């Protein structure tokens, strides 16, 4: 087995485009659940809004590409309003149901043949990212340095994406240590207590849903431009749960956990994949047990097992505080 | 009522349910709330005198908590109106009422467990600039206000003997300390009317006395207090006026000395009160416990 190559791939993935997109999206999820206690089980829908927003703005509506970026964010904000306004007055589980349903409805609608002229149907939208790559200084096809290797376009998005992720993280950090952050955390703990003290819980929950949604939209924009395409079937519900996995891995409600959780998630996925393929090629995993494509599925089972073990041995995640976790159990 | 008090503003007010008060801060009329077939609240009229301590008593299930919920907007009545400070506030949401100066606490305490004690307190302050989304990014605009709020919070924490818990998670407090925190936090709002739902329940007896002193000191600051309480001794000690509820209705009103003798009230209590009397052994045990706790200030039985 080539450990060197597995390690190289894992490191590249941990800092790669997937991890950037996951980190950004998970920051939004952390705003929702980690700080405000909103149960969002359709976060990938917000990511899709960002991607489709920028893609449709440029191809379908023929807007200026930079205006297209804004449209991506506006799509996500509108999605938050549509989901939040009717549900945030109700108990938390309503938001959970509505988010998961709405994100899946959106995917099915945009991939329909009827809407193909607008959304590209099941092949999605392509040919919108070119204007952004005019700025790309990494014109070669492949770049390799140290353990890292990336394509030119990917390297471009990574060098833009990570600083952006850090910037958004710092913004959230400031927000959560302000009185605004105190109100949303109070709502997470007990909404009625916050209301009894004169805080408009509904309005703060809506603000939080919009903020986290816009950050999810930003992740979708990075994804769309990084891949030069928006594919409807990327935005399946299971992606939402991978985002949750990354958040839980890092530790819910902690400022750096979306970044570290996402990097670890992608590194682990790559390592399990590499190891299983290695075992397969040496015959340690016989072909009657598992063939090539099945490895891709089994690695997610292993990640699931890993998360289950994490819940048993370190339920607070990497950054979480055990003391805080135990308070919750009372 | 304290013997040495100035002539009561309620002197001459007849002792009958629904009677008008000379200077009411709160007037409730025709308030009804049914849960299925059960009429939990059916109050024709209640008027609360400004600047006094009014006790709301009644057996378990009388509808006191439901009545509080209706007044503070946490539950909507089937019918009825609330006038607060001369303004019709029927149907107002809880946060709006709180901003207007009507603040409540809960029978089952709502401490924000994963915020520390000082953050719990600071949350209560009104008109915080940093609670605006955009301003939150610019500490320059609210750091000064934050410091003032913190100073006020620390002052209150000291008065409520919680200063030593300042930086602990509220979830680590004992049941009694949580009651204290909730009351102190409500005062951070700078309310005109405080509604306390069983503030003494679960507070250890050594602390009850100081809690009562706090309530009295609120009155001397001009704050109106309505509180729910079971213990007739406590009611007699601190309240200026007593409203008695039974089966959703107000059955009697008057000063505590009179209410204590009212046959209807005694009847309502004897009919439905379940508190078993203390045996001699239990009483001795409790007294011993109090003595121990008095020796180590700051601790508090859960
Ligand atoms: N949400 C509810 N649904 C149904 N019944 C309720 C509800 N809340 C209170 N009740 C009933 O209303 C009556 C009054 O309750 P409550 O206001 O809690 O009384 P108190 O605070 O005086 O002990 C009780 O019989 C109680 O069971
Ligand atoms: Mg009650």
XYZ file of C-alpha atoms and ligand atoms in Angstrom:
660
model
C 0.000 0.000 0.000
C 1.328 3.422 -0.893
C 1.043 5.334 2.363
C 2.867 8.248 0.905
C 0.267 8.754 -1.781
C -2.623 8.290 0.665
C -1.134 10.896 2.973
C -0.570 13.247 0.072
C -4.151 12.926 -1.093
C -5.512 13.364 2.419
C -3.542 16.570 2.981
C -4.540 17.933 -0.409
C -8.194 17.196 0.298
C -7.992 18.714 3.792
C -6.957 22.017 2.235
C -8.797 21.542 -1.052
C -11.907 23.014 -2.617
C -14.270 20.504 -0.964
C -12.966 21.416 2.467
C -13.237 25.148 1.709
C -16.857 24.756 0.640
C -17.649 22.563 3.638
C -15.936 24.919 6.063
C -17.872 27.905 4.760
C -21.195 26.071 4.732
C -20.590 24.657 8.215
C -19.919 28.132 9.614
C -23.479 28.950 8.559
C -24.814 25.788 10.156
C -22.912 26.636 13.319
C -24.597 30.060 13.423
C -27.938 28.317 13.101
C -27.569 25.389 15.432
C -24.436 26.027 17.456
C -25.272 29.561 18.521
C -29.019 30.039 18.011
C -30.275 26.479 18.441
C -32.122 26.474 15.111
C -32.603 22.974 13.741
C -31.711 23.283 10.081
C -31.799 19.913 8.351
C -31.713 21.343 4.846
C -28.585 23.431 4.868
C -27.490 22.115 1.477
C -30.510 24.007 0.111
C -28.830 27.295 1.064
C -25.641 26.130 -0.656
C -27.707 25.313 -3.747
C -29.232 28.812 -3.641
C -25.787 30.363 -3.811
C -24.737 28.157 -6.706
C -27.927 28.558 -8.696
C -28.060 32.262 -7.912
C -24.697 32.995 -9.434
C -25.173 30.490 -12.285
C -28.626 31.709 -13.317
C -27.736 35.379 -12.918
C -24.943 35.050 -15.440
C -26.307 32.511 -17.939
C -30.074 32.898 -17.726
C -30.386 36.596 -16.920
C -27.142 37.716 -18.555
C -26.115 39.889 -15.611
C -22.671 41.197 -14.832
C -20.717 38.337 -13.169
C -19.971 40.336 -10.031
C -23.605 41.240 -9.708
C -24.129 37.475 -10.093
C -22.237 36.892 -6.842
C -24.691 39.195 -5.110
C -27.620 37.351 -6.665
C -26.284 34.123 -5.125
C -26.427 35.697 -1.683
C -29.867 37.208 -2.354
C -31.229 33.787 -3.352
C -30.012 32.387 -0.043
C -31.480 35.300 1.921
C -34.849 34.890 0.195
C -34.778 31.163 0.923
C -34.181 31.987 4.603
C -37.100 34.422 4.637
C -39.467 31.997 2.942
C -38.563 29.221 5.371
C -38.240 31.351 8.461
C -41.193 33.735 8.402
C -43.902 31.066 8.731
C -42.004 28.597 10.957
C -39.936 30.550 13.447
C -42.975 31.426 15.547
C -43.629 27.722 15.965
C -41.734 25.062 17.878
C -38.231 24.238 16.646
C -39.143 20.980 14.947
C -41.209 22.800 12.328
C -38.136 24.521 10.959
C -36.348 21.156 10.826
C -39.096 19.582 8.749
C -39.551 22.564 6.469
C -35.834 23.003 5.748
C -35.253 19.385 4.782
C -38.371 19.338 2.622
C -37.731 22.686 0.955
C -34.141 21.928 0.039
C -35.186 18.659 -1.588
C -38.166 20.245 -3.351
C -35.857 22.906 -4.741
C -33.442 20.296 -6.121
C -36.234 18.335 -7.771
C -37.825 21.437 -9.248
C -34.639 22.890 -10.733
C -33.673 19.558 -12.311
C -37.067 19.165 -14.007
C -37.214 19.328 -17.793
C -39.880 22.019 -17.680
C -37.501 24.449 -16.049
C -34.496 23.422 -18.147
C -34.409 26.758 -20.043
C -33.992 28.559 -16.717
C -32.013 26.123 -14.608
C -30.435 23.729 -17.062
C -32.565 20.791 -15.921
C -30.735 17.690 -14.787
C -27.454 18.712 -16.395
C -27.355 21.922 -14.386
C -25.660 25.159 -15.413
C -22.211 25.457 -16.937
C -20.331 28.134 -18.821
C -20.754 30.955 -16.327
C -17.453 30.862 -14.475
C -15.148 31.951 -17.290
C -15.216 35.685 -16.417
C -13.927 34.921 -12.929
C -11.042 32.846 -14.267
C -9.764 35.800 -16.226
C -8.281 36.805 -12.887
C -6.727 33.399 -12.288
C -2.924 33.639 -12.077
C -2.580 29.833 -11.916
C -2.785 29.109 -15.618
C -1.111 25.697 -15.647
C -3.175 22.563 -15.507
C -1.625 21.023 -12.397
C 0.289 22.439 -9.478
C 2.289 20.356 -7.047
C 4.237 21.601 -4.031
C 5.195 19.624 -0.930
C 2.409 17.155 -0.258
C -0.150 19.276 -2.121
C -1.337 18.966 -5.672
C -4.204 20.937 -7.210
C -5.493 21.907 -10.630
C -4.982 25.532 -11.587
C -8.661 26.552 -11.208
C -8.905 24.739 -7.874
C -5.801 26.435 -6.566
C -7.318 29.756 -7.572
C -10.505 29.099 -5.595
C -8.563 27.777 -2.636
C -6.403 30.870 -2.398
C -9.526 32.995 -2.455
C -11.641 30.622 -0.377
C -9.543 30.066 2.736
C -8.905 33.742 3.498
C -12.624 34.296 2.983
C -13.412 31.460 5.400
C -11.070 32.991 7.981
C -12.616 36.413 7.451
C -16.157 35.108 7.934
C -15.018 33.156 10.995
C -13.574 36.299 12.541
C -16.794 38.160 11.756
C -18.844 35.489 13.518
C -16.397 35.501 16.418
C -16.926 39.232 16.900
C -20.679 38.878 16.517
C -20.935 36.119 19.092
C -19.050 38.087 21.734
C -21.319 41.091 21.242
C -24.702 41.723 22.893
C -26.296 40.448 19.650
C -24.547 37.119 20.196
C -25.711 37.090 23.808
C -29.322 37.372 22.684
C -29.117 34.512 20.169
C -27.312 32.289 22.680
C -30.019 33.090 25.230
C -32.617 32.058 22.654
C -30.717 28.801 22.154
C -30.890 28.157 25.903
C -34.481 29.215 26.516
C -36.501 31.280 24.126
C -39.160 32.199 26.677
C -36.584 33.557 29.088
C -35.247 35.831 26.351
C -38.756 37.018 25.509
C -39.558 37.662 29.148
C -36.528 39.968 29.238
C -37.781 42.053 26.323
C -35.980 40.373 23.438
C -37.839 39.852 20.174
C -36.863 36.200 19.800
C -38.627 35.786 16.470
C -36.713 38.615 14.862
C -33.359 37.408 16.173
C -34.051 33.867 14.967
C -34.910 35.262 11.546
C -31.708 37.323 11.482
C -29.709 34.263 12.449
C -31.402 32.102 9.818
C -30.640 34.725 7.182
C -27.041 35.185 8.285
C -26.249 31.462 8.384
C -28.169 30.992 5.134
C -26.177 33.721 3.383
C -22.950 32.075 4.544
C -24.259 28.783 3.136
C -24.981 30.647 -0.103
C -21.411 31.931 -0.155
C -20.228 28.325 0.121
C -22.411 27.502 -2.883
C -20.868 30.328 -4.880
C -17.355 29.030 -4.122
C -18.469 25.542 -5.100
C -20.056 26.666 -8.350
C -17.146 28.776 -9.509
C -14.567 26.256 -8.278
C -16.157 23.473 -10.305
C -17.273 25.802 -13.124
C -20.662 24.112 -12.917
C -23.815 23.789 -10.805
C -25.148 20.242 -10.713
C -28.568 19.668 -9.129
C -27.665 16.231 -7.877
C -24.800 17.524 -5.797
C -27.404 19.060 -3.468
C -28.915 15.827 -2.164
C -30.068 15.663 1.465
C -27.149 13.470 2.503
C -24.833 16.437 1.908
C -26.627 18.288 4.693
C -25.768 15.434 6.999
C -22.117 15.483 5.953
C -22.105 19.164 6.949
C -23.591 18.174 10.286
C -20.916 15.496 10.599
C -18.196 18.092 10.032
C -19.775 20.405 12.620
C -20.142 17.697 15.248
C -16.618 16.471 14.574
C -15.269 19.942 15.309
C -17.581 20.677 18.218
C -20.942 22.445 18.092
C -20.980 26.151 18.957
C -17.198 26.619 18.810
C -15.650 29.211 16.588
C -12.930 27.137 14.838
C -14.801 23.871 14.677
C -16.348 24.337 11.206
C -12.889 24.741 9.684
C -11.151 21.949 11.561
C -14.178 19.659 11.340
C -14.400 20.086 7.579
C -10.690 19.516 7.026
C -10.772 16.398 9.168
C -13.922 15.139 7.493
C -12.309 15.282 4.051
C -8.986 13.928 5.245
C -10.685 10.964 6.946
C -12.816 10.269 3.891
C -9.709 10.236 1.709
C -7.714 8.054 4.073
C -10.423 5.389 4.455
C -10.840 5.363 0.699
C -7.116 5.024 0.052
C -6.619 2.349 2.680
C -9.508 0.240 1.426
C -8.385 0.501 -2.170
C -4.895 -0.462 -1.068
C -6.206 -3.479 0.820
C -8.233 -4.422 -2.214
C -5.272 -4.300 -4.576
C -3.183 -6.487 -2.245
C -6.107 -8.927 -1.992
C -6.616 -8.347 1.740
C -10.221 -7.421 0.904
C -11.451 -10.181 -1.413
C -13.479 -9.084 -4.427
C -16.514 -11.181 -3.420
C -16.781 -8.999 -0.308
C -16.440 -5.596 -1.939
C -15.753 -4.415 -5.467
C -14.275 -1.112 -6.608
C -17.357 1.152 -6.616
C -18.580 -0.270 -3.319
C -15.521 1.103 -1.574
C -16.920 4.561 -2.156
C -20.060 3.598 -0.202
C -18.312 1.686 2.540
C -16.058 4.613 3.403
C -19.150 6.605 4.355
C -20.216 3.720 6.572
C -16.809 3.901 8.237
C -17.142 7.650 8.695
C -20.551 6.995 10.278
C -18.995 4.443 12.593
C -16.278 6.934 13.429
C -18.879 9.565 14.330
C -20.758 7.056 16.475
C -17.528 6.317 18.362
C -16.887 10.036 18.707
C -20.321 10.435 20.270
C -19.463 7.725 22.792
C -15.952 8.843 23.703
C -15.892 12.556 22.968
C -19.462 13.778 22.492
C -18.426 17.431 22.672
C -16.306 17.122 19.500
C -12.720 18.294 19.228
C -13.171 21.811 20.560
C -16.269 21.385 22.695
C -16.240 21.586 26.464
C -17.349 18.491 28.307
C -18.555 20.571 31.243
C -20.877 22.531 28.987
C -22.107 19.308 27.412
C -23.006 17.841 30.785
C -24.995 20.937 31.770
C -27.252 20.182 28.882
C -28.094 16.756 30.220
C -29.688 18.152 33.384
C -48.598 45.668 56.473
C -45.858 47.268 58.584
C -47.379 48.950 61.611
C -45.257 52.058 61.280
C -46.197 52.621 57.638
C -47.746 55.862 56.483
C -51.506 55.675 55.928
C -52.035 53.018 53.259
C -53.082 54.199 49.818
C -55.615 51.404 50.011
C -57.253 52.647 53.218
C -60.978 52.733 52.671
C -60.933 50.341 49.716
C -63.620 47.728 50.379
C -62.522 44.120 50.831
C -64.344 42.574 47.893
C -63.261 40.733 44.722
C -62.619 42.985 41.712
C -62.654 46.194 43.708
C -61.193 49.323 42.048
C -57.917 50.766 43.350
C -57.173 54.484 43.580
C -53.978 54.339 41.428
C -53.947 51.114 39.405
C -50.886 50.124 37.344
C -52.689 47.099 35.955
C -56.381 46.498 35.279
C -57.636 43.171 34.001
C -61.219 42.739 32.859
C -63.309 39.814 31.691
C -60.319 37.530 31.282
C -61.154 33.916 30.477
C -59.099 30.979 29.362
C -60.322 27.415 28.954
C -58.202 24.326 28.368
C -60.659 21.964 26.708
C -63.548 21.789 29.130
C -61.569 23.181 32.047
C -62.057 26.891 32.769
C -58.547 27.605 34.047
C -59.024 31.372 34.384
C -62.292 33.280 34.684
C -61.515 36.659 36.207
C -64.170 39.405 36.068
C -61.915 42.150 37.236
C -58.647 42.624 39.043
C -56.953 45.917 39.642
C -53.412 46.200 41.015
C -52.358 49.250 43.008
C -49.148 50.941 41.900
C -46.137 50.832 44.220
C -47.405 48.102 46.529
C -46.800 44.402 47.026
C -49.801 42.339 46.012
C -49.864 38.636 46.771
C -51.766 36.260 44.533
C -52.649 33.164 46.502
C -54.793 30.119 46.002
C -54.569 26.344 46.102
C -52.658 24.354 43.491
C -54.414 24.405 40.139
C -56.296 27.611 40.967
C -55.070 29.165 37.728
C -52.427 31.529 39.098
C -49.700 30.572 36.639
C -52.138 30.596 33.737
C -53.303 34.055 34.834
C -49.659 35.231 34.845
C -49.163 33.765 31.369
C -52.204 35.622 30.067
C -51.119 38.926 31.608
C -47.574 38.718 30.277
C -48.509 37.623 26.756
C -47.110 34.089 27.021
C -50.595 32.724 26.477
C -53.568 34.270 24.688
C -56.895 34.584 26.540
C -60.184 33.500 24.976
C -61.490 36.926 25.920
C -60.559 39.835 28.129
C -58.489 42.972 28.230
C -55.385 44.150 30.059
C -54.614 47.776 30.736
C -51.053 48.487 31.829
C -50.114 51.960 32.926
C -53.218 53.419 31.288
C -52.581 51.732 27.927
C -54.544 48.852 26.453
C -51.951 46.110 26.001
C -54.296 43.208 25.196
C -52.623 40.837 22.754
C -49.163 42.372 23.133
C -46.258 39.969 22.827
C -44.158 39.199 25.920
C -41.068 41.047 24.694
C -43.069 44.211 24.077
C -44.626 44.094 27.510
C -41.195 43.543 29.038
C -39.836 46.561 27.188
C -42.760 48.577 28.538
C -41.762 47.614 32.048
C -43.783 44.511 32.906
C -41.347 41.720 33.685
C -42.064 38.260 35.042
C -40.228 35.274 36.426
C -41.261 31.661 35.999
C -42.433 29.072 38.490
C -40.034 26.607 36.858
C -36.881 28.671 36.648
C -35.469 29.472 33.264
C -31.785 29.990 33.800
C -29.790 30.082 30.602
C -27.643 27.128 31.591
C -24.791 27.449 29.108
C -24.325 31.164 29.640
C -22.438 32.200 32.718
C -24.109 34.102 35.522
C -22.879 37.549 34.523
C -24.013 37.034 30.910
C -27.427 35.977 32.201
C -27.585 39.261 34.064
C -26.337 41.459 31.242
C -28.928 39.997 28.902
C -31.637 41.678 30.953
C -30.538 45.261 30.312
C -32.775 47.301 28.006
C -31.834 49.442 25.018
C -28.492 47.803 24.289
C -26.856 49.313 21.225
C -24.812 46.171 20.601
C -27.952 44.110 20.161
C -28.302 45.566 16.674
C -26.773 43.338 14.009
C -24.567 45.918 12.341
C -23.576 47.675 15.554
C -22.473 44.319 16.970
C -19.460 44.401 14.642
C -18.391 47.796 15.969
C -17.621 47.436 19.701
C -16.588 51.075 19.768
C -20.296 51.973 19.852
C -21.269 49.786 22.790
C -18.215 49.042 24.924
C -19.012 51.937 27.234
C -22.623 50.911 27.677
C -21.511 47.320 28.218
C -19.279 48.422 31.095
C -22.136 50.321 32.744
C -24.411 47.313 32.388
C -21.750 45.056 33.845
C -21.284 47.321 36.840
C -25.021 47.340 37.500
C -25.134 43.553 37.104
C -22.290 43.050 39.560
C -24.000 45.299 42.035
C -27.193 43.257 41.849
C -25.272 39.976 42.038
C -23.641 41.150 45.238
C -27.011 42.088 46.709
C -28.395 38.667 45.811
C -25.302 36.908 47.203
C -24.352 35.497 43.823
C -21.182 37.512 43.278
C -18.978 34.468 43.886
C -20.759 32.631 41.050
C -20.211 35.458 38.563
C -18.226 33.463 36.018
C -19.815 30.049 36.521
C -22.278 28.556 34.082
C -25.813 29.242 35.298
C -26.399 25.503 34.895
C -24.117 24.817 37.846
C -26.285 26.822 40.274
C -28.539 25.146 42.833
C -32.290 25.438 42.480
C -32.500 28.245 45.032
C -29.639 30.164 43.451
C -31.394 29.919 40.107
C -34.474 31.554 41.628
C -32.278 34.347 42.931
C -30.570 34.743 39.565
C -33.871 34.909 37.759
C -35.154 37.600 40.068
C -31.939 39.608 39.852
C -31.988 39.249 36.066
C -35.549 40.540 35.915
C -34.418 43.629 37.832
C -31.795 44.310 35.162
C -34.725 45.243 32.899
C -35.518 48.142 35.290
C -39.187 47.193 35.437
C -42.126 49.130 36.833
C -44.077 45.968 37.553
C -42.482 42.672 38.556
C -44.535 39.513 38.506
C -42.923 36.691 40.490
C -44.345 33.187 40.152
C -43.514 31.356 43.406
C -40.189 33.112 43.976
C -39.546 31.382 47.301
C -40.283 27.817 46.193
C -37.132 25.721 46.499
C -35.109 28.518 48.071
C -33.558 27.358 51.299
C -35.109 28.960 54.370
C -31.945 30.850 55.266
C -32.165 32.679 51.956
C -35.931 33.191 52.025
C -35.565 35.958 54.589
C -33.091 37.900 52.465
C -35.222 37.351 49.400
C -38.162 38.872 51.266
C -36.000 41.836 52.191
C -35.176 42.289 48.499
C -38.832 42.290 47.588
C -39.550 44.903 50.239
C -36.644 47.041 49.049
C -38.092 46.939 45.534
C -41.265 48.460 46.874
C -39.292 51.254 48.488
C -37.754 51.931 45.054
C -41.254 52.434 43.702
C -41.523 49.111 41.876
C -44.888 47.358 41.932
C -44.777 43.657 42.790
C -47.279 40.895 42.217
C -46.172 37.525 43.516
C -47.609 34.055 43.832
C -46.953 32.362 47.137
C -48.277 29.449 49.159
C -46.862 30.245 52.554
C -49.390 32.393 54.474
C -46.666 33.547 56.887
C -44.672 34.994 54.014
C -47.760 36.625 52.573
C -48.616 38.191 55.922
C -45.048 39.398 56.347
C -44.559 41.336 53.137
C -47.764 41.906 51.213
C -49.929 45.024 51.333
C -52.868 43.419 49.599
C -53.927 39.865 48.823
C -55.912 38.519 45.897
C -57.237 34.989 46.345
C -57.945 32.731 43.395
C -59.767 29.431 43.409
C -60.822 27.371 40.429
C -59.940 30.196 38.049
C -61.963 32.874 39.847
C -61.030 35.637 42.235
C -62.904 34.748 45.419
C -61.586 37.338 47.836
C -59.445 40.455 48.134
C -58.174 42.424 51.067
C -55.287 43.113 53.402
C -53.428 39.999 54.626
C -54.759 40.166 58.225
C -58.322 40.092 56.951
C -57.750 37.481 54.261
C -56.163 35.133 56.808
C -59.488 35.075 58.687
C -61.782 34.854 55.655
C -63.879 31.665 55.904
C -64.126 31.318 52.084
C -60.358 31.409 51.787
C -59.785 28.925 54.580
C -62.354 26.718 52.947
C -60.687 26.901 49.540
C -57.338 26.052 51.078
C -58.576 23.236 53.308
C -60.510 21.822 50.409
C -57.585 21.589 48.063
C -54.312 22.144 49.884
C -52.178 19.033 49.930
C -49.155 20.091 51.920
C -48.769 17.562 54.701
C -47.985 19.100 58.083
C -44.444 18.657 59.311
C -43.738 16.046 61.913
C -41.625 17.113 64.887
C -38.673 15.111 63.523
C -38.858 16.744 60.100
C -39.031 20.171 61.625
C -35.957 19.519 63.756
C -34.067 18.215 60.755
C -34.882 21.335 58.766
C -33.805 23.600 61.577
C -30.496 21.746 61.861
C -29.984 22.146 58.136
C -30.598 25.869 58.314
C -28.075 26.232 61.109
C -25.425 24.420 59.098
C -26.078 26.603 56.121
C -25.975 29.772 58.128
C -22.451 28.789 59.153
C -21.276 28.573 55.555
C -22.694 31.549 53.701
C -23.216 31.214 49.983
C -24.155 27.554 49.954
C -27.700 26.663 49.266
C -29.673 23.465 49.377
C -30.873 22.383 45.941
N -51.348 24.146 28.873
C -52.358 23.589 29.596
N -53.177 22.677 29.035
C -54.184 22.132 29.745
N -54.455 22.429 31.022
C -53.664 23.323 31.651
C -52.564 23.952 30.967
N -51.972 24.802 31.839
C -52.650 24.705 32.993
N -53.663 23.836 32.893
C -54.640 23.528 33.929
O -55.199 24.737 34.362
C -55.392 24.743 35.752
C -54.676 25.905 36.355
O -53.279 25.645 36.362
P -52.203 26.669 36.893
O -52.463 27.981 36.280
O -50.856 26.079 36.651
O -52.505 26.716 38.453
P -51.641 27.287 39.657
O -50.480 28.020 39.108
O -52.590 28.136 40.409
O -51.223 26.112 40.473
C -54.910 23.396 36.253
O -56.024 22.544 36.402
C -54.002 22.919 35.175
O -53.989 21.519 35.111
Mg -48.434 27.766 39.356
